[in-house]
Coordinates of N, CA, C and O in Angstrom, one line a residue:
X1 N 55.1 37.0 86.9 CA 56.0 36.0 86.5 C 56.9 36.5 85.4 O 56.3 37.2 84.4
X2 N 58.1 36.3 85.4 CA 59.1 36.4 84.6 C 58.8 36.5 83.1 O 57.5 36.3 82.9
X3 N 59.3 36.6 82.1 CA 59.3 36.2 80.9 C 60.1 35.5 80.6 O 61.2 35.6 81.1
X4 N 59.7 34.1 79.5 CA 60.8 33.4 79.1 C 60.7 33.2 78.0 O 60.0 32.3 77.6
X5 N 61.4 34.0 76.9 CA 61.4 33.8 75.6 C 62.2 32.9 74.9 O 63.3 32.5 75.3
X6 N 61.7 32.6 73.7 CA 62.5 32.0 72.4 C 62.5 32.5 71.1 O 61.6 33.1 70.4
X7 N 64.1 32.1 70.8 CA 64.4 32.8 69.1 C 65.2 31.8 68.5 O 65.8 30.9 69.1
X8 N 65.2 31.9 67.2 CA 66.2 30.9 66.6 C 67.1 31.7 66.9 O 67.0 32.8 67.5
X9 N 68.2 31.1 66.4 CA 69.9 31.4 65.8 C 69.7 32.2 64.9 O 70.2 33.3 65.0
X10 N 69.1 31.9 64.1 CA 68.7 33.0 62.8 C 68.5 33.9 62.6 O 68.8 34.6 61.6
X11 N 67.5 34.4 64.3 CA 67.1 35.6 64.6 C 68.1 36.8 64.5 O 67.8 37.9 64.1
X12 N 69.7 36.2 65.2 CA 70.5 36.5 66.3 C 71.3 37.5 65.1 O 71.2 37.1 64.0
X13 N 72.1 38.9 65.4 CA 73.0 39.0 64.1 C 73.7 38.3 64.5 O 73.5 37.5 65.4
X14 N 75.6 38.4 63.2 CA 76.4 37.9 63.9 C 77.3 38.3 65.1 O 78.3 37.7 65.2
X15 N 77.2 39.3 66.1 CA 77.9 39.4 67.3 C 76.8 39.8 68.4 O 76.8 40.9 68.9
X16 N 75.9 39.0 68.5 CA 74.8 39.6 69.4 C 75.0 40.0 71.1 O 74.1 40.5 71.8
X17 N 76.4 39.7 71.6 CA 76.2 40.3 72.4 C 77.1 41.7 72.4 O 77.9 41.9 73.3
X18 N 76.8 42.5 71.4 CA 78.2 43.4 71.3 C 76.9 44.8 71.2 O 76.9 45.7 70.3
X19 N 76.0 44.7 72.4 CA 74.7 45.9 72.9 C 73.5 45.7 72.1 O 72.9 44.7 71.7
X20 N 73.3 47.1 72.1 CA 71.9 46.7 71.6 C 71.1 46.0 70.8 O 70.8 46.9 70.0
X21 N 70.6 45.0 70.5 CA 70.0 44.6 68.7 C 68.3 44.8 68.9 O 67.5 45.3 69.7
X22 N 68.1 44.3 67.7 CA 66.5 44.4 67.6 C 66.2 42.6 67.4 O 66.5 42.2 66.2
X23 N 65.9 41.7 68.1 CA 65.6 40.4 67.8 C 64.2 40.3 67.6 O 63.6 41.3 68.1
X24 N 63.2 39.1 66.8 CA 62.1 38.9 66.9 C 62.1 37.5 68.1 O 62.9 36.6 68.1
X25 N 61.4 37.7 68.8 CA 61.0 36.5 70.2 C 59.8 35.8 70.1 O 59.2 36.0 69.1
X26 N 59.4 35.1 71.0 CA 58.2 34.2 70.9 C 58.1 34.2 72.3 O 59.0 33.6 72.9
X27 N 57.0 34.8 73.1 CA 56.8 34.3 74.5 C 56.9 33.0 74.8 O 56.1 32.3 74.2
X28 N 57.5 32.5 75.6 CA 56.8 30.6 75.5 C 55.7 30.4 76.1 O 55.1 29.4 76.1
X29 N 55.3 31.9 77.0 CA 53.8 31.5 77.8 C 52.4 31.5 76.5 O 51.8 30.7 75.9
X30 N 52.5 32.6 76.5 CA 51.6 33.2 75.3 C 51.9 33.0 73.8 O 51.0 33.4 73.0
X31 N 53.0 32.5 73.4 CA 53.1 32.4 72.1 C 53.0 33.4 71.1 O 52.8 33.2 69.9
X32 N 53.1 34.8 71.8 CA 53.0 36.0 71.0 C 54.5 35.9 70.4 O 55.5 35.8 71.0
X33 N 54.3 36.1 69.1 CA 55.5 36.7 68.7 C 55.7 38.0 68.1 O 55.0 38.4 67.2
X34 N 56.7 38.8 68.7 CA 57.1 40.2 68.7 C 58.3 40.3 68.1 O 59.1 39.4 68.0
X35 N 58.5 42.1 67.7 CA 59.9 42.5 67.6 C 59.8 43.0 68.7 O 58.8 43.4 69.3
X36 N 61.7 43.1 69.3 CA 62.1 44.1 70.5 C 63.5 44.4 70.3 O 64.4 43.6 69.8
X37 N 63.6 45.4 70.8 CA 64.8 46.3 71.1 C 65.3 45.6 72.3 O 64.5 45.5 73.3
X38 N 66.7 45.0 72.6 CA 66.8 43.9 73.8 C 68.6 44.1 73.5 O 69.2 44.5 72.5
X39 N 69.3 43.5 75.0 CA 70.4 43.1 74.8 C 70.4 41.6 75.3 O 69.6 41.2 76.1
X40 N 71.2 40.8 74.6 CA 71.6 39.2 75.2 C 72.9 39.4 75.4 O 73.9 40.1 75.2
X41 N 72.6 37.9 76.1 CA 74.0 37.7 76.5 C 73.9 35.9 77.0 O 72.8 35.6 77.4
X42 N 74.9 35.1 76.9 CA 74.8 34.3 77.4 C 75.1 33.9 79.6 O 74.8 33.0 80.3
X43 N 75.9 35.6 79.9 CA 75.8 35.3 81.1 C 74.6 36.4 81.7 O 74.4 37.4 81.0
X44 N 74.0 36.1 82.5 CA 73.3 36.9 83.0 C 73.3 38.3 83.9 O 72.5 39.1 83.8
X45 N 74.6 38.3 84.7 CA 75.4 39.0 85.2 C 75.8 40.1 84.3 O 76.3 41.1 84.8
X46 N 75.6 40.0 83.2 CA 76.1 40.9 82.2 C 74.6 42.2 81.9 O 74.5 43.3 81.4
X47 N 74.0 41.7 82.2 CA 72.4 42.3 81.7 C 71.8 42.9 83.1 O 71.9 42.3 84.2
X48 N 71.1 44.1 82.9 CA 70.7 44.5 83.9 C 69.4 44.1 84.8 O 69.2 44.3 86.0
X49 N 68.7 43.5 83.9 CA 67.2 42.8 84.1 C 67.0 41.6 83.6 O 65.9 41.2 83.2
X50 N 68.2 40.7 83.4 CA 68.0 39.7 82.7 C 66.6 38.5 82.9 O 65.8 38.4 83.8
X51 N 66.8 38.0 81.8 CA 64.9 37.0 81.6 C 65.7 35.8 80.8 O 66.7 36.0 80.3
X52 N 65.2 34.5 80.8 CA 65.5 33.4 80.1 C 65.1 34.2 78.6 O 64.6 35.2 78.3
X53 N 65.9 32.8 77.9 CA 66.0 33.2 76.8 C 66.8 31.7 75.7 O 67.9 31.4 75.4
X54 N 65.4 31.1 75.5 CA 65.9 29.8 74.9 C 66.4 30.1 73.1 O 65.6 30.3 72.2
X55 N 67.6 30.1 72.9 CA 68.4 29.8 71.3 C 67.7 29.0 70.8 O 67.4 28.2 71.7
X56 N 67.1 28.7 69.7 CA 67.2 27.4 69.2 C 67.8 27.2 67.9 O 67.7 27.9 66.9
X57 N 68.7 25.7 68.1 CA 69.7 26.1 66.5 C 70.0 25.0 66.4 O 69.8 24.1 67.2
X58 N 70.5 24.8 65.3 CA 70.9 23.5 64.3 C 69.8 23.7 63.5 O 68.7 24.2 63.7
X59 N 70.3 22.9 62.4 CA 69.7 22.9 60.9 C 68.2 22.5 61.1 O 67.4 23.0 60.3
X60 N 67.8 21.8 62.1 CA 66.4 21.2 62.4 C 65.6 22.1 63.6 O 64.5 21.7 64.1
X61 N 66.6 23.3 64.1 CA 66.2 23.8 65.7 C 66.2 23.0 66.5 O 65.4 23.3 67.4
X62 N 66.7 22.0 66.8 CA 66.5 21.2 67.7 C 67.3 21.0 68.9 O 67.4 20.2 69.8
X63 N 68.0 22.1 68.4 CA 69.3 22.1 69.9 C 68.9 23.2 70.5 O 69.0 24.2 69.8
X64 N 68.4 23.5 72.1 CA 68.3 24.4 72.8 C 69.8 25.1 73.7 O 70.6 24.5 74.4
X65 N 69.8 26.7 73.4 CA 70.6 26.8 74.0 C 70.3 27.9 74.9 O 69.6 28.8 74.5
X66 N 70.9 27.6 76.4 CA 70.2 28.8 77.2 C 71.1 30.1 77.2 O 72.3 29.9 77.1
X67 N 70.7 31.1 77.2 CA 71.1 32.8 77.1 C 70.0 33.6 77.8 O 69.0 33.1 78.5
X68 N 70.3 34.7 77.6 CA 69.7 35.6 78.4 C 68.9 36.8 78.0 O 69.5 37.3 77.0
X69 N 67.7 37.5 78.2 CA 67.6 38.8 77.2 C 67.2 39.7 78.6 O 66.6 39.3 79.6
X70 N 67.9 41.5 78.2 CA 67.1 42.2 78.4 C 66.4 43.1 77.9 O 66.8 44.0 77.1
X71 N 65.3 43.0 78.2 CA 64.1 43.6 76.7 C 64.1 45.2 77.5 O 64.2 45.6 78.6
X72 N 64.1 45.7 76.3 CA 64.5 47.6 75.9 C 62.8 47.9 75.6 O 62.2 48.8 76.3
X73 N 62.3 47.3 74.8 CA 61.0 47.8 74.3 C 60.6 47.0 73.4 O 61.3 46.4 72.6
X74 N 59.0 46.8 73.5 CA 58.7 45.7 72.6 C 58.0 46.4 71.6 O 57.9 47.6 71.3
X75 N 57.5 45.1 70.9 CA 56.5 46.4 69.8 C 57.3 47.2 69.0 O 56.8 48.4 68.9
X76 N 58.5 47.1 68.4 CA 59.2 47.8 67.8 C 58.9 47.7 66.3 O 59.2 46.6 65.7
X77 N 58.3 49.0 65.7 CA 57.8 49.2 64.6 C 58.8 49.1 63.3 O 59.8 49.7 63.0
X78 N 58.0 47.9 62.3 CA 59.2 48.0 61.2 C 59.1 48.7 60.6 O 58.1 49.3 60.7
X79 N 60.3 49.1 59.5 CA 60.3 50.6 58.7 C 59.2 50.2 57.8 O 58.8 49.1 57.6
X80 N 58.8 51.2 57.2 CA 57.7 51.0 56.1 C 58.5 50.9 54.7 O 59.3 51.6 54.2
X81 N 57.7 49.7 54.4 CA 57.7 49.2 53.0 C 56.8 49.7 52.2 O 55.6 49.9 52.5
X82 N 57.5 50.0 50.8 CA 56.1 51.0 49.8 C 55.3 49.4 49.4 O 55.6 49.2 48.2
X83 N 54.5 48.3 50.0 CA 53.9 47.5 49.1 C 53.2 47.6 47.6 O 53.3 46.7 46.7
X84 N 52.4 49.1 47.6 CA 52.0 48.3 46.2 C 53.1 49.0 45.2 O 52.8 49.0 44.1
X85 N 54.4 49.6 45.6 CA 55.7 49.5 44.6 C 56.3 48.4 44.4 O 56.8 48.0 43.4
X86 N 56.3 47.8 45.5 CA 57.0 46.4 45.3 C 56.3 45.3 44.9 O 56.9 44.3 44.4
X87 N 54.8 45.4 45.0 CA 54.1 44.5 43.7 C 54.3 44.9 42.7 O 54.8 44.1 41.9
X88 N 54.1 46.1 42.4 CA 54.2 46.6 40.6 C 55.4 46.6 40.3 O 55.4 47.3 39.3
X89 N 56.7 46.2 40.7 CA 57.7 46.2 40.8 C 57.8 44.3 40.4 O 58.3 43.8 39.4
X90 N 57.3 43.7 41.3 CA 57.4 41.9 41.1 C 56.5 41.6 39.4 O 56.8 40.7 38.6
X91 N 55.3 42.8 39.2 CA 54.5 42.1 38.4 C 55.9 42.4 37.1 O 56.4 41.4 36.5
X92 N 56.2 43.7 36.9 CA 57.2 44.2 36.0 C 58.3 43.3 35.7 O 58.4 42.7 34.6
X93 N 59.1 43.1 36.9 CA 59.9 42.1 36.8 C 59.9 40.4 35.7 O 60.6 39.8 34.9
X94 N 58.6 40.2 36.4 CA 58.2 39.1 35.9 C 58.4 38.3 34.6 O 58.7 37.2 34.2
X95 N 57.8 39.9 34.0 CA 57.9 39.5 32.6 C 59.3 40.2 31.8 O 59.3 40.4 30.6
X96 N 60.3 40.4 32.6 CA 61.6 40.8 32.0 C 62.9 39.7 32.3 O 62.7 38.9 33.1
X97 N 63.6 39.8 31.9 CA 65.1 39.5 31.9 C 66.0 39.7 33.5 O 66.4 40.6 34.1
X98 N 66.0 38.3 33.8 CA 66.5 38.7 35.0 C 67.8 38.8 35.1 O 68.0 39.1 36.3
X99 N 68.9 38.8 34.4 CA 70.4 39.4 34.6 C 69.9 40.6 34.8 O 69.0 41.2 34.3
X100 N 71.5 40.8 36.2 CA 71.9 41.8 36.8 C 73.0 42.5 35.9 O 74.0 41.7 35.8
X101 N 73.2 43.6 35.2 CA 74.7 43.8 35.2 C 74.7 44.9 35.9 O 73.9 45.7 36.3
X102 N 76.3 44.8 35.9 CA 77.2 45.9 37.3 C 77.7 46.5 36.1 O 77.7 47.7 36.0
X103 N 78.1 45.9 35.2 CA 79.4 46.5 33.9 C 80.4 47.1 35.2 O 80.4 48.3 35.3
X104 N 81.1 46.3 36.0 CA 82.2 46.8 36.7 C 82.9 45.2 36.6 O 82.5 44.1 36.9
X105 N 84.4 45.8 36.1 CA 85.6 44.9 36.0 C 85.9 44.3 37.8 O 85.9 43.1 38.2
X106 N 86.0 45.8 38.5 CA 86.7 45.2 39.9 C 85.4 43.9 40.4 O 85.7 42.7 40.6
X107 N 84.3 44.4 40.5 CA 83.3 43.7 40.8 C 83.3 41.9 40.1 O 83.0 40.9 40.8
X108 N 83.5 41.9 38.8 CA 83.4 41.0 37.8 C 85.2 40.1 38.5 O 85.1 38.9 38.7
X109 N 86.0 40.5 38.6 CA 87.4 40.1 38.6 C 87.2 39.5 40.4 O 87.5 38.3 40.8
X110 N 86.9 40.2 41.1 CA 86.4 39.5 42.1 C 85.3 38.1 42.6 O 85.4 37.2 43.4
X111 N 84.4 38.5 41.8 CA 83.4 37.2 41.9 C 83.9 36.0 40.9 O 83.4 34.9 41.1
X112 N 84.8 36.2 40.1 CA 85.7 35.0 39.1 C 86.5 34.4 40.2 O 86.4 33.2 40.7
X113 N 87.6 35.6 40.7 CA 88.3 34.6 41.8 C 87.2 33.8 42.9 O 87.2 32.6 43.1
X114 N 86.5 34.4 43.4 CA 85.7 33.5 44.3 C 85.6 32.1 43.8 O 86.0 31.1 44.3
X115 N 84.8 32.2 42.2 CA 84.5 31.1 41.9 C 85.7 30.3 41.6 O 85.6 29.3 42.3
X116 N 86.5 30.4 41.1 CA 88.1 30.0 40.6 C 88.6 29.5 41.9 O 89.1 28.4 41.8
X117 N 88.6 29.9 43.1 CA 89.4 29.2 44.3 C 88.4 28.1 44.9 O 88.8 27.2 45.7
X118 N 86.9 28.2 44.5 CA 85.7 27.4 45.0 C 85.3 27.4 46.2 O 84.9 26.5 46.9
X119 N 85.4 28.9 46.5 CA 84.0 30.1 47.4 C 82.9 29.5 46.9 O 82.3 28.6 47.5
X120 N 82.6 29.8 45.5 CA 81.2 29.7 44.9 C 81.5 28.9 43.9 O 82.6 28.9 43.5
X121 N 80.6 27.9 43.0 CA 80.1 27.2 42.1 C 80.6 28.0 40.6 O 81.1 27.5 39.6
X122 N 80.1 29.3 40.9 CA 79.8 30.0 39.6 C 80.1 31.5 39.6 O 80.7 31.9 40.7
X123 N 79.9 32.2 38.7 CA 79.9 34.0 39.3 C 78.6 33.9 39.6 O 78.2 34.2 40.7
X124 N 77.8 33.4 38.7 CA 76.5 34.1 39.2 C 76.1 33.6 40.6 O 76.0 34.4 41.5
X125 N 75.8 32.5 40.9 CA 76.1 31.9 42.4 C 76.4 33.1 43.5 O 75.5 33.6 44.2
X126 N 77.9 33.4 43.3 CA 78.5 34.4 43.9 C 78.0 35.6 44.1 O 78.1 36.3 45.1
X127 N 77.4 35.7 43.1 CA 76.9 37.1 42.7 C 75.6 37.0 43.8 O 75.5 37.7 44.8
X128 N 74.8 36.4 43.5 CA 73.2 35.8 44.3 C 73.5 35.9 45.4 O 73.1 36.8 46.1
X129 N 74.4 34.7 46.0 CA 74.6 34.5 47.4 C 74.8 35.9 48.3 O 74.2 36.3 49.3
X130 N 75.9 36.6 47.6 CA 76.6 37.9 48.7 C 75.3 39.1 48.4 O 75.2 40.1 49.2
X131 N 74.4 38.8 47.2 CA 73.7 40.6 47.0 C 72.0 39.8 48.3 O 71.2 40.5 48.9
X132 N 72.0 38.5 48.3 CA 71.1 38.5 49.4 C 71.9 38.6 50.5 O 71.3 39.0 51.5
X133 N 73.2 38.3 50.5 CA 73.2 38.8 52.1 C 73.3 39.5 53.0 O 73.1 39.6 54.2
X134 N 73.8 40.2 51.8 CA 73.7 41.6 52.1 C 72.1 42.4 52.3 O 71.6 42.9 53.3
X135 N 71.6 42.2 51.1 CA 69.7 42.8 51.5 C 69.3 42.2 53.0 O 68.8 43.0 53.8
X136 N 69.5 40.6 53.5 CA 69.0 40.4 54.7 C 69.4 40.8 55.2 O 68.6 41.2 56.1
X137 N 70.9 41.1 55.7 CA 71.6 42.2 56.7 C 70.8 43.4 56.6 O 70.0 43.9 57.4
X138 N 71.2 43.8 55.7 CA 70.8 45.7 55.4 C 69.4 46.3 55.2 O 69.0 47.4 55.3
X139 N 68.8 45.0 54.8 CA 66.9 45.3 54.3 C 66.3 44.6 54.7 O 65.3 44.5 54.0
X140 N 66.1 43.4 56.3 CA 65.7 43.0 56.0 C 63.7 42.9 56.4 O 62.9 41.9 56.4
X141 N 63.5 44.1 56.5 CA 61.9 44.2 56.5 C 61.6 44.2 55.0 O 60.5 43.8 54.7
X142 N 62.5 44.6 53.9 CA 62.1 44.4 52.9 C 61.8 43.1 52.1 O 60.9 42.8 51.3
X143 N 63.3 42.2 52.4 CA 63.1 40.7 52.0 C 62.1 40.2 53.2 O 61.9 39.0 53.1
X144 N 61.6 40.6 54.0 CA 60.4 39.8 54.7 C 58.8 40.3 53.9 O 57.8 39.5 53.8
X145 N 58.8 41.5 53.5 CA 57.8 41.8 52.9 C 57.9 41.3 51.9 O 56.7 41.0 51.6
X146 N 58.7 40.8 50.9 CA 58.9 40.2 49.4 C 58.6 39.0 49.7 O 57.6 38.5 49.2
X147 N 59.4 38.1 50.7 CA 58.3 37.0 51.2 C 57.2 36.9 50.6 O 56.9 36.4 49.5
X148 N 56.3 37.8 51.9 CA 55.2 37.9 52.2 C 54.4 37.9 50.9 O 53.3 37.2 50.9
X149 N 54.7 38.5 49.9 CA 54.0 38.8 48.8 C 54.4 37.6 48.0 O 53.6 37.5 47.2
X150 N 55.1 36.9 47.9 CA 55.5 35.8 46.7 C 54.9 35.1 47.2 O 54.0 34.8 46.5
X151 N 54.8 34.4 48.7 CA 54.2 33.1 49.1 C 52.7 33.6 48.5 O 52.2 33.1 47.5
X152 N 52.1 34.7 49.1 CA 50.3 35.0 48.5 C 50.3 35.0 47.3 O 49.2 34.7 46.8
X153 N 51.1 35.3 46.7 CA 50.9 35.1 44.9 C 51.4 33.4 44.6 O 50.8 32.8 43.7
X154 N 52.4 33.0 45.2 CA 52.4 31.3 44.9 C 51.1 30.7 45.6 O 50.5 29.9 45.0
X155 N 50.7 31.2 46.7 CA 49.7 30.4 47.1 C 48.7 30.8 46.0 O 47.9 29.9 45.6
X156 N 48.6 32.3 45.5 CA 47.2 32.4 45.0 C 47.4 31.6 43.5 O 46.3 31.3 43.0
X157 N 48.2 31.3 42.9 CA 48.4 30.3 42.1 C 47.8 29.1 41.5 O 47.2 28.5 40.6
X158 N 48.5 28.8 43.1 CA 48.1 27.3 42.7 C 47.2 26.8 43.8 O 47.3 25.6 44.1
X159 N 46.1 27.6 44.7 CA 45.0 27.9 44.2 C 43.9 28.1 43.2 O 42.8 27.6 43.5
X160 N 44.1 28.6 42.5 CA 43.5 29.2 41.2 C 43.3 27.7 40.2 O 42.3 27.3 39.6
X161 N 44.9 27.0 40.2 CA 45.3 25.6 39.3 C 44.1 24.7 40.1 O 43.2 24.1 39.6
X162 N 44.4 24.8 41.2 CA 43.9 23.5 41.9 C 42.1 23.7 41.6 O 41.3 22.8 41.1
X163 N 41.8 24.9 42.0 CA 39.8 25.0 41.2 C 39.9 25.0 39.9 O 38.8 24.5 39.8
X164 N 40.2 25.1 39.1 CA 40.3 25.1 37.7 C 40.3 23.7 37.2 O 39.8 23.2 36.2
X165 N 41.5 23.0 38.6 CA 41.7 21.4 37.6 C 40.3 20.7 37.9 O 39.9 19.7 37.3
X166 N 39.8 21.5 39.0 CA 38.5 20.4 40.3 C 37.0 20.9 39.2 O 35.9 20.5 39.4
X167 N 37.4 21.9 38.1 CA 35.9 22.0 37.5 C 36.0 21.4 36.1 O 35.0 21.4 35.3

């Protein structure tokens, strides 16, 4: 039997049908979820092996949209993250000063106008918004591993609060 997968919108870059990408999927039989190396498309005709392939999008996922995938390879290995640099890196942080500076005018003269025309709220806003979206474009096994590590340290937290308040 066929495969019929699902991804958010989120998954998707922005021109996904422009060849190859790497999407994460969800079997709908099995509920595995994988990375793969795949092309989409919304016509099928366009793909060589095409397979369903449910979108899901809007602010709540709740709008299904049908597309197409052909899967290249599954199981596609994310790059390695140094973890325990990037803990000893979060513990470091923690306890410092979180401004960025660039000390660059072009940089600075640019995120003003942003804010000035009401792109953004603020510079720093501006500043936040474009340097993550850039990391999730360009890094993003690394902001999934920094995730990964903040939720277990929030969870291990308030954990920790919640036995402490219970003795």
């Amino acid at each position: 039997m066929p495969g019929t997968y699902v991804t958010s919108e989120t998954n998707l870059p922005p021109d996904p049908e422009d060849g190859e990408i790497r999407l994460q999927v969800t079997d709908q039989h099995t509920k595995e979820i994988f990375d793969t190396r795949a092309r989409v498309s919304r016509d099928p005709d366009s793909l060589a092996d095409p397979e369903p392939l449910t979108v899901l999008k809007g602010p709540h996922e709740n709008v299904e949209e049908r597309w197409y995938i052909d899967v290249i390879e599954t199981d596609v290995e994310e790059p390695d993250v140094d973890v325990d640099l990037l803990e000893s890196i979060m513990d470091e942080t923690a306890a410092e000063n979180n401004v960025i500076n660039t000390r660059s005018r072009e940089v600075k003269a640019i995120l003003l106008y942003l804010e000035r025309t009401g792109e953004f709220e603020s510079v720093s806003e501006a500043s936040r918004q474009l340097m993550l979206d850039h990391l999730a474009e360009e890094y993003p096994e690394l902001l999934e591993a920094y995730i990964d590590r903040k939720v277990e340290r929030d969870r291990d937290g308030l954990r920790s609060a919640l036995t402490d308040a219970g003795e």
